[in-house]
PDB file of C-alpha atoms in Angstrom:
ATOM      1  CA  MET A 299      -3.544 -55.043  -1.824  1.00  0.00           C
ATOM      2  CA  ALA A 300      -0.783 -54.410  -4.379  1.00  0.00           C
ATOM      3  CA  LEU A 301      -1.547 -50.665  -4.301  1.00  0.00           C
ATOM      4  CA  VAL A 302      -1.254 -50.592  -0.510  1.00  0.00           C
ATOM      5  CA  THR A 303       2.060 -52.459  -0.630  1.00  0.00           C
ATOM      6  CA  ALA A 304       3.423 -50.141  -3.328  1.00  0.00           C
ATOM      7  CA  SER A 305       2.330 -47.118  -1.294  1.00  0.00           C
ATOM      8  CA  LEU A 306       4.056 -48.428   1.826  1.00  0.00           C
ATOM      9  CA  MET A 307       7.233 -49.129  -0.134  1.00  0.00           C
ATOM     10  CA  ALA A 308       7.183 -45.617  -1.580  1.00  0.00           C
ATOM     11  CA  ALA A 309       6.850 -44.153   1.901  1.00  0.00           C
ATOM     12  CA  GLU A 310      10.086 -45.898   2.968  1.00  0.00           C
ATOM     13  CA  ILE A 311      12.239 -44.208   0.318  1.00  0.00           C
ATOM     14  CA  GLU A 312      14.000 -41.144   1.678  1.00  0.00           C
ATOM     15  CA  PRO A 313      14.992 -38.463  -0.849  1.00  0.00           C
ATOM     16  CA  PRO A 314      18.432 -36.886  -0.955  1.00  0.00           C
ATOM     17  CA  GLU A 315      19.079 -33.691   0.976  1.00  0.00           C
ATOM     18  CA  PRO A 316      17.139 -30.877  -0.757  1.00  0.00           C
ATOM     19  CA  VAL A 317      19.159 -28.273  -2.631  1.00  0.00           C
ATOM     20  CA  HIS A 318      16.887 -25.507  -1.260  1.00  0.00           C
ATOM     21  CA  LYS A 319      16.714 -25.847   2.508  1.00  0.00           C
ATOM     22  CA  GLY A 320      16.473 -22.329   3.850  1.00  0.00           C
ATOM     23  CA  LEU A 321      18.879 -19.481   4.277  1.00  0.00           C
ATOM     24  CA  TYR A 322      19.555 -19.848   7.966  1.00  0.00           C
ATOM     25  CA  PHE A 323      19.327 -22.555  10.570  1.00  0.00           C
ATOM     26  CA  ASP A 324      21.128 -20.852  13.460  1.00  0.00           C
ATOM     27  CA  LEU A 325      18.493 -21.472  16.116  1.00  0.00           C
ATOM     28  CA  ASP A 326      20.342 -19.452  18.775  1.00  0.00           C
ATOM     29  CA  VAL A 327      20.264 -16.307  16.615  1.00  0.00           C
ATOM     30  CA  ILE A 328      16.619 -16.796  15.688  1.00  0.00           C
ATOM     31  CA  LYS A 329      15.609 -17.515  19.297  1.00  0.00           C
ATOM     32  CA  GLN A 330      17.228 -14.229  20.348  1.00  0.00           C
ATOM     33  CA  SER A 331      15.037 -12.487  17.780  1.00  0.00           C
ATOM     34  CA  GLY A 332      11.933 -13.905  19.471  1.00  0.00           C
ATOM     35  CA  ALA A 333      10.906 -15.984  16.450  1.00  0.00           C
ATOM     36  CA  ASP A 334      11.262 -19.395  18.155  1.00  0.00           C
ATOM     37  CA  LEU A 335       7.941 -21.257  18.127  1.00  0.00           C
ATOM     38  CA  SER A 336       8.853 -24.326  20.177  1.00  0.00           C
ATOM     39  CA  LEU A 337       6.893 -22.989  23.166  1.00  0.00           C
ATOM     40  CA  TRP A 338       3.948 -21.663  21.136  1.00  0.00           C
ATOM     41  CA  SER A 339       0.458 -22.760  22.203  1.00  0.00           C
ATOM     42  CA  PRO A 340      -3.035 -22.286  20.740  1.00  0.00           C
ATOM     43  CA  ASP A 341      -3.588 -19.612  23.425  1.00  0.00           C
ATOM     44  CA  ASN A 342      -1.089 -17.318  21.702  1.00  0.00           C
ATOM     45  CA  GLU A 343      -2.771 -14.454  19.869  1.00  0.00           C
ATOM     46  CA  GLU A 344      -0.211 -14.321  17.052  1.00  0.00           C
ATOM     47  CA  ASN A 345      -0.472 -16.795  14.181  1.00  0.00           C
ATOM     48  CA  PRO A 346       2.648 -18.989  14.122  1.00  0.00           C
ATOM     49  CA  TRP A 347       3.564 -18.161  10.522  1.00  0.00           C
ATOM     50  CA  GLU A 348       3.560 -14.456  11.386  1.00  0.00           C
ATOM     51  CA  ALA A 349       6.334 -15.016  13.918  1.00  0.00           C
ATOM     52  CA  SER A 350       8.807 -16.955  11.776  1.00  0.00           C
ATOM     53  CA  GLY A 351      10.914 -13.888  11.001  1.00  0.00           C
ATOM     54  CA  LEU A 352      10.818 -14.186   7.196  1.00  0.00           C
ATOM     55  CA  LEU A 353       9.241 -12.224   4.356  1.00  0.00           C
ATOM     56  CA  GLU A 354       5.626 -11.689   5.441  1.00  0.00           C
ATOM     57  CA  GLY A 355       6.349 -14.149   8.240  1.00  0.00           C
ATOM     58  CA  ASP A 356       6.660 -17.440   6.377  1.00  0.00           C
ATOM     59  CA  ILE A 357       8.047 -16.984   2.861  1.00  0.00           C
ATOM     60  CA  MET A 358      11.579 -18.197   2.231  1.00  0.00           C
ATOM     61  CA  ILE A 359      13.049 -16.485  -0.814  1.00  0.00           C
ATOM     62  CA  ALA A 360      16.538 -16.599  -2.220  1.00  0.00           C
ATOM     63  CA  LYS A 361      16.034 -13.541  -4.421  1.00  0.00           C
ATOM     64  CA  VAL A 362      13.287 -11.040  -5.045  1.00  0.00           C
ATOM     65  CA  ASP A 363      12.315 -12.303  -8.501  1.00  0.00           C
ATOM     66  CA  ASP A 364       9.430 -14.353  -7.117  1.00  0.00           C
ATOM     67  CA  LEU A 365       7.368 -11.397  -5.955  1.00  0.00           C
ATOM     68  CA  ARG A 366       3.965 -11.853  -7.621  1.00  0.00           C
ATOM     69  CA  ASN A 367       0.719 -13.073  -6.138  1.00  0.00           C
ATOM     70  CA  VAL A 368       0.853 -16.297  -8.150  1.00  0.00           C
ATOM     71  CA  ILE A 369       4.061 -17.230  -9.885  1.00  0.00           C
ATOM     72  CA  ARG A 370       4.028 -16.966 -13.663  1.00  0.00           C
ATOM     73  CA  ASP A 371       7.369 -18.657 -14.304  1.00  0.00           C
ATOM     74  CA  GLU A 372       6.346 -22.035 -15.730  1.00  0.00           C
ATOM     75  CA  ASP A 373       9.670 -23.512 -14.613  1.00  0.00           C
ATOM     76  CA  LYS A 374       8.368 -23.190 -11.056  1.00  0.00           C
ATOM     77  CA  TYR A 375       5.166 -25.113 -11.770  1.00  0.00           C
ATOM     78  CA  TRP A 376       4.949 -28.716 -10.612  1.00  0.00           C
ATOM     79  CA  PRO A 377       4.802 -30.963 -13.715  1.00  0.00           C
ATOM     80  CA  ASN A 378       1.321 -32.416 -14.215  1.00  0.00           C
ATOM     81  CA  GLY A 379       0.292 -30.871 -10.875  1.00  0.00           C
ATOM     82  CA  VAL A 380       2.144 -33.602  -8.919  1.00  0.00           C
ATOM     83  CA  VAL A 381       4.075 -32.635  -5.776  1.00  0.00           C
ATOM     84  CA  PRO A 382       6.172 -35.423  -4.208  1.00  0.00           C
ATOM     85  CA  TYR A 383       6.837 -35.036  -0.481  1.00  0.00           C
ATOM     86  CA  TYR A 384       8.719 -36.763   2.302  1.00  0.00           C
ATOM     87  CA  ILE A 385       8.210 -36.205   6.033  1.00  0.00           C
ATOM     88  CA  ALA A 386      11.467 -36.365   8.022  1.00  0.00           C
ATOM     89  CA  LYS A 387      10.735 -39.192  10.444  1.00  0.00           C
ATOM     90  CA  ASP A 388      13.232 -38.042  13.057  1.00  0.00           C
ATOM     91  CA  HIS A 389      11.562 -34.616  13.278  1.00  0.00           C
ATOM     92  CA  PHE A 390       7.961 -35.688  13.977  1.00  0.00           C
ATOM     93  CA  SER A 391       6.092 -38.286  15.997  1.00  0.00           C
ATOM     94  CA  GLN A 392       3.817 -40.759  14.228  1.00  0.00           C
ATOM     95  CA  GLU A 393       0.774 -38.741  15.356  1.00  0.00           C
ATOM     96  CA  GLU A 394       2.315 -35.527  14.005  1.00  0.00           C
ATOM     97  CA  ARG A 395       3.097 -37.193  10.660  1.00  0.00           C
ATOM     98  CA  SER A 396      -0.532 -38.369  10.465  1.00  0.00           C
ATOM     99  CA  ARG A 397      -1.704 -34.816  11.100  1.00  0.00           C
ATOM    100  CA  ILE A 398       0.469 -33.508   8.259  1.00  0.00           C
ATOM    101  CA  ARG A 399      -0.784 -36.222   5.886  1.00  0.00           C
ATOM    102  CA  SER A 400      -4.383 -35.395   6.812  1.00  0.00           C
ATOM    103  CA  ALA A 401      -3.861 -31.741   5.827  1.00  0.00           C
ATOM    104  CA  LEU A 402      -2.244 -32.736   2.532  1.00  0.00           C
ATOM    105  CA  LYS A 403      -5.132 -35.103   1.834  1.00  0.00           C
ATOM    106  CA  GLU A 404      -7.502 -32.153   2.183  1.00  0.00           C
ATOM    107  CA  ILE A 405      -5.630 -30.348  -0.610  1.00  0.00           C
ATOM    108  CA  ASN A 406      -5.813 -33.492  -2.757  1.00  0.00           C
ATOM    109  CA  ASP A 407      -9.526 -33.901  -2.086  1.00  0.00           C
ATOM    110  CA  SER A 408     -10.335 -30.242  -2.812  1.00  0.00           C
ATOM    111  CA  THR A 409      -8.162 -29.506  -5.857  1.00  0.00           C
ATOM    112  CA  CYS A 410      -6.795 -31.048  -9.036  1.00  0.00           C
ATOM    113  CA  VAL A 411      -3.306 -31.145  -7.467  1.00  0.00           C
ATOM    114  CA  VAL A 412      -1.773 -34.484  -6.461  1.00  0.00           C
ATOM    115  CA  ILE A 413       0.451 -34.326  -3.387  1.00  0.00           C
ATOM    116  CA  ARG A 414       1.944 -37.789  -2.946  1.00  0.00           C
ATOM    117  CA  GLU A 415       4.742 -39.604  -1.133  1.00  0.00           C
ATOM    118  CA  PHE A 416       8.239 -39.306  -2.599  1.00  0.00           C
ATOM    119  CA  GLN A 417       9.175 -42.102  -5.011  1.00  0.00           C
ATOM    120  CA  LYS A 418      12.525 -43.204  -6.354  1.00  0.00           C
ATOM    121  CA  GLY A 419      13.314 -41.119  -9.412  1.00  0.00           C
ATOM    122  CA  ASP A 420      11.570 -37.938  -8.226  1.00  0.00           C
ATOM    123  CA  GLU A 421      14.056 -35.144  -8.901  1.00  0.00           C
ATOM    124  CA  ASP A 422      11.999 -32.293  -7.459  1.00  0.00           C
ATOM    125  CA  PHE A 423      10.284 -32.814  -4.129  1.00  0.00           C
ATOM    126  CA  VAL A 424       9.358 -31.259  -0.796  1.00  0.00           C
ATOM    127  CA  LYS A 425      11.058 -32.501   2.351  1.00  0.00           C
ATOM    128  CA  ILE A 426       8.968 -31.592   5.385  1.00  0.00           C
ATOM    129  CA  LYS A 427      11.215 -30.840   8.327  1.00  0.00           C
ATOM    130  CA  GLY A 428      10.742 -29.412  11.788  1.00  0.00           C
ATOM    131  CA  ASN A 429      14.291 -28.737  12.974  1.00  0.00           C
ATOM    132  CA  ALA A 430      14.451 -25.044  12.048  1.00  0.00           C
ATOM    133  CA  THR A 431      12.517 -22.194  13.609  1.00  0.00           C
ATOM    134  CA  GLY A 432       9.077 -21.299  12.341  1.00  0.00           C
ATOM    135  CA  CYS A 433       6.586 -22.267   9.654  1.00  0.00           C
ATOM    136  CA  TRP A 434       7.898 -21.455   6.195  1.00  0.00           C
ATOM    137  CA  SER A 435       8.118 -22.454   2.561  1.00  0.00           C
ATOM    138  CA  TYR A 436       9.502 -21.388  -0.774  1.00  0.00           C
ATOM    139  CA  ILE A 437       7.126 -20.162  -3.479  1.00  0.00           C
ATOM    140  CA  GLY A 438       6.632 -22.733  -6.242  1.00  0.00           C
ATOM    141  CA  ARG A 439       8.907 -25.597  -7.300  1.00  0.00           C
ATOM    142  CA  LYS A 440      12.642 -25.383  -6.714  1.00  0.00           C
ATOM    143  CA  ARG A 441      14.833 -27.733  -8.729  1.00  0.00           C
ATOM    144  CA  GLY A 442      16.610 -30.426  -6.723  1.00  0.00           C
ATOM    145  CA  GLY A 443      14.255 -30.488  -3.760  1.00  0.00           C
ATOM    146  CA  GLN A 444      13.156 -27.955  -1.191  1.00  0.00           C
ATOM    147  CA  VAL A 445      12.245 -27.748   2.473  1.00  0.00           C
ATOM    148  CA  VAL A 446       8.954 -26.845   4.093  1.00  0.00           C
ATOM    149  CA  ASN A 447       9.621 -26.261   7.771  1.00  0.00           C
ATOM    150  CA  LEU A 448       6.863 -26.985  10.306  1.00  0.00           C
ATOM    151  CA  GLN A 449       8.156 -26.371  13.826  1.00  0.00           C
ATOM    152  CA  ALA A 450       6.145 -28.224  16.462  1.00  0.00           C
ATOM    153  CA  PRO A 451       3.736 -27.598  17.990  1.00  0.00           C
ATOM    154  CA  ALA A 452       2.716 -24.281  16.429  1.00  0.00           C
ATOM    155  CA  CYS A 453       3.059 -25.176  12.754  1.00  0.00           C
ATOM    156  CA  LEU A 454       1.293 -28.542  12.829  1.00  0.00           C
ATOM    157  CA  ARG A 455      -2.246 -27.194  12.721  1.00  0.00           C
ATOM    158  CA  LYS A 456      -4.116 -28.279   9.593  1.00  0.00           C
ATOM    159  CA  GLY A 457      -4.605 -24.727   8.344  1.00  0.00           C
ATOM    160  CA  THR A 458      -0.926 -23.931   8.750  1.00  0.00           C
ATOM    161  CA  VAL A 459       0.194 -27.032   6.826  1.00  0.00           C
ATOM    162  CA  ILE A 460      -2.243 -26.195   4.015  1.00  0.00           C
ATOM    163  CA  HIS A 461      -1.094 -22.556   4.050  1.00  0.00           C
ATOM    164  CA  GLU A 462       2.558 -23.529   3.577  1.00  0.00           C
ATOM    165  CA  PHE A 463       1.720 -25.982   0.789  1.00  0.00           C
ATOM    166  CA  LEU A 464      -0.217 -23.286  -1.048  1.00  0.00           C
ATOM    167  CA  HIS A 465       3.111 -21.442  -1.125  1.00  0.00           C
ATOM    168  CA  VAL A 466       4.714 -24.638  -2.502  1.00  0.00           C
ATOM    169  CA  LEU A 467       2.078 -24.567  -5.250  1.00  0.00           C
ATOM    170  CA  GLY A 468       3.068 -21.023  -6.180  1.00  0.00           C
ATOM    171  CA  PHE A 469       0.841 -18.678  -4.190  1.00  0.00           C
ATOM    172  CA  HIS A 470       1.965 -15.583  -2.322  1.00  0.00           C
ATOM    173  CA  HIS A 471      -0.257 -13.976   0.299  1.00  0.00           C
ATOM    174  CA  GLN A 472      -3.410 -12.431  -1.136  1.00  0.00           C
ATOM    175  CA  HIS A 473      -2.851  -9.133   0.648  1.00  0.00           C
ATOM    176  CA  SER A 474       0.299  -8.656  -1.455  1.00  0.00           C
ATOM    177  CA  SER A 475      -1.553  -8.840  -4.752  1.00  0.00           C
ATOM    178  CA  HIS A 476      -1.088  -5.895  -7.138  1.00  0.00           C
ATOM    179  CA  ASP A 477      -4.877  -5.290  -7.075  1.00  0.00           C
ATOM    180  CA  ARG A 478      -5.330  -5.745  -3.336  1.00  0.00           C
ATOM    181  CA  ASP A 479      -6.423  -2.111  -2.817  1.00  0.00           C
ATOM    182  CA  SER A 480      -9.556  -2.846  -4.858  1.00  0.00           C
ATOM    183  CA  PHE A 481     -10.639  -5.410  -2.288  1.00  0.00           C
ATOM    184  CA  ILE A 482      -9.212  -4.501   1.109  1.00  0.00           C
ATOM    185  CA  ASP A 483      -8.522  -1.407   3.180  1.00  0.00           C
ATOM    186  CA  ILE A 484      -5.133  -1.380   4.863  1.00  0.00           C
ATOM    187  CA  HIS A 485      -4.772   0.477   8.145  1.00  0.00           C
ATOM    188  CA  TRP A 486      -1.106   1.368   7.753  1.00  0.00           C
ATOM    189  CA  GLU A 487      -0.992   2.943  11.213  1.00  0.00           C
ATOM    190  CA  ASN A 488      -1.586  -0.505  12.736  1.00  0.00           C
ATOM    191  CA  ILE A 489       1.426  -2.086  11.039  1.00  0.00           C
ATOM    192  CA  ARG A 490       4.675  -2.251  12.989  1.00  0.00           C
ATOM    193  CA  PRO A 491       7.596  -0.188  11.637  1.00  0.00           C
ATOM    194  CA  GLY A 492       9.580  -2.172   9.080  1.00  0.00           C
ATOM    195  CA  GLU A 493       6.751  -4.688   8.577  1.00  0.00           C
ATOM    196  CA  LYS A 494       4.860  -3.012   5.747  1.00  0.00           C
ATOM    197  CA  GLY A 495       6.232  -5.539   3.269  1.00  0.00           C
ATOM    198  CA  TYR A 496       5.708  -5.070  -0.434  1.00  0.00           C
ATOM    199  CA  THR A 497       3.069  -4.853  -3.113  1.00  0.00           C
ATOM    200  CA  LEU A 498       3.327  -7.254  -6.051  1.00  0.00           C
TER     201      LEU A 498
END
């Protein structure tokens, strides 16, 4: 009973505004670019994270020093494998918050990582928001807090939430790995102009 009460109390503590909250939040500009996902449905052929208008669709970077398949900068690791998070209550319904928590629980159940509710004293944390366009995350830990954006309804699928939190844990997309050509064949002619991305 005491553990349940402590958990509920921890869930009520809202962190400060994250230092790292994305480079742009001008929804009008992004909507004009066609990246708005507020009307997305499961019938759409394109994955929601591919349409967010960022590096490889869903990676928010401030500079290009993060470009490796898995980050090697230990300063960007989460201490002891613990990732505190907070879901912005005014951005999601109770059912949507439950869906996000269910996806995070799957990471906890399948890995040695602990993704838990924000607690007083946590200096580095993830604030899950839905008020910007698209599904996106930074790569690894950012000091002072960071945003993961999950625009409803497209970004609230379990796989999408897990995908974005793998970025939080420090993973880039596998197809950007330096050794990717040993494992996959890329049909460059099928890639839109300007979307070829980079190789790590």
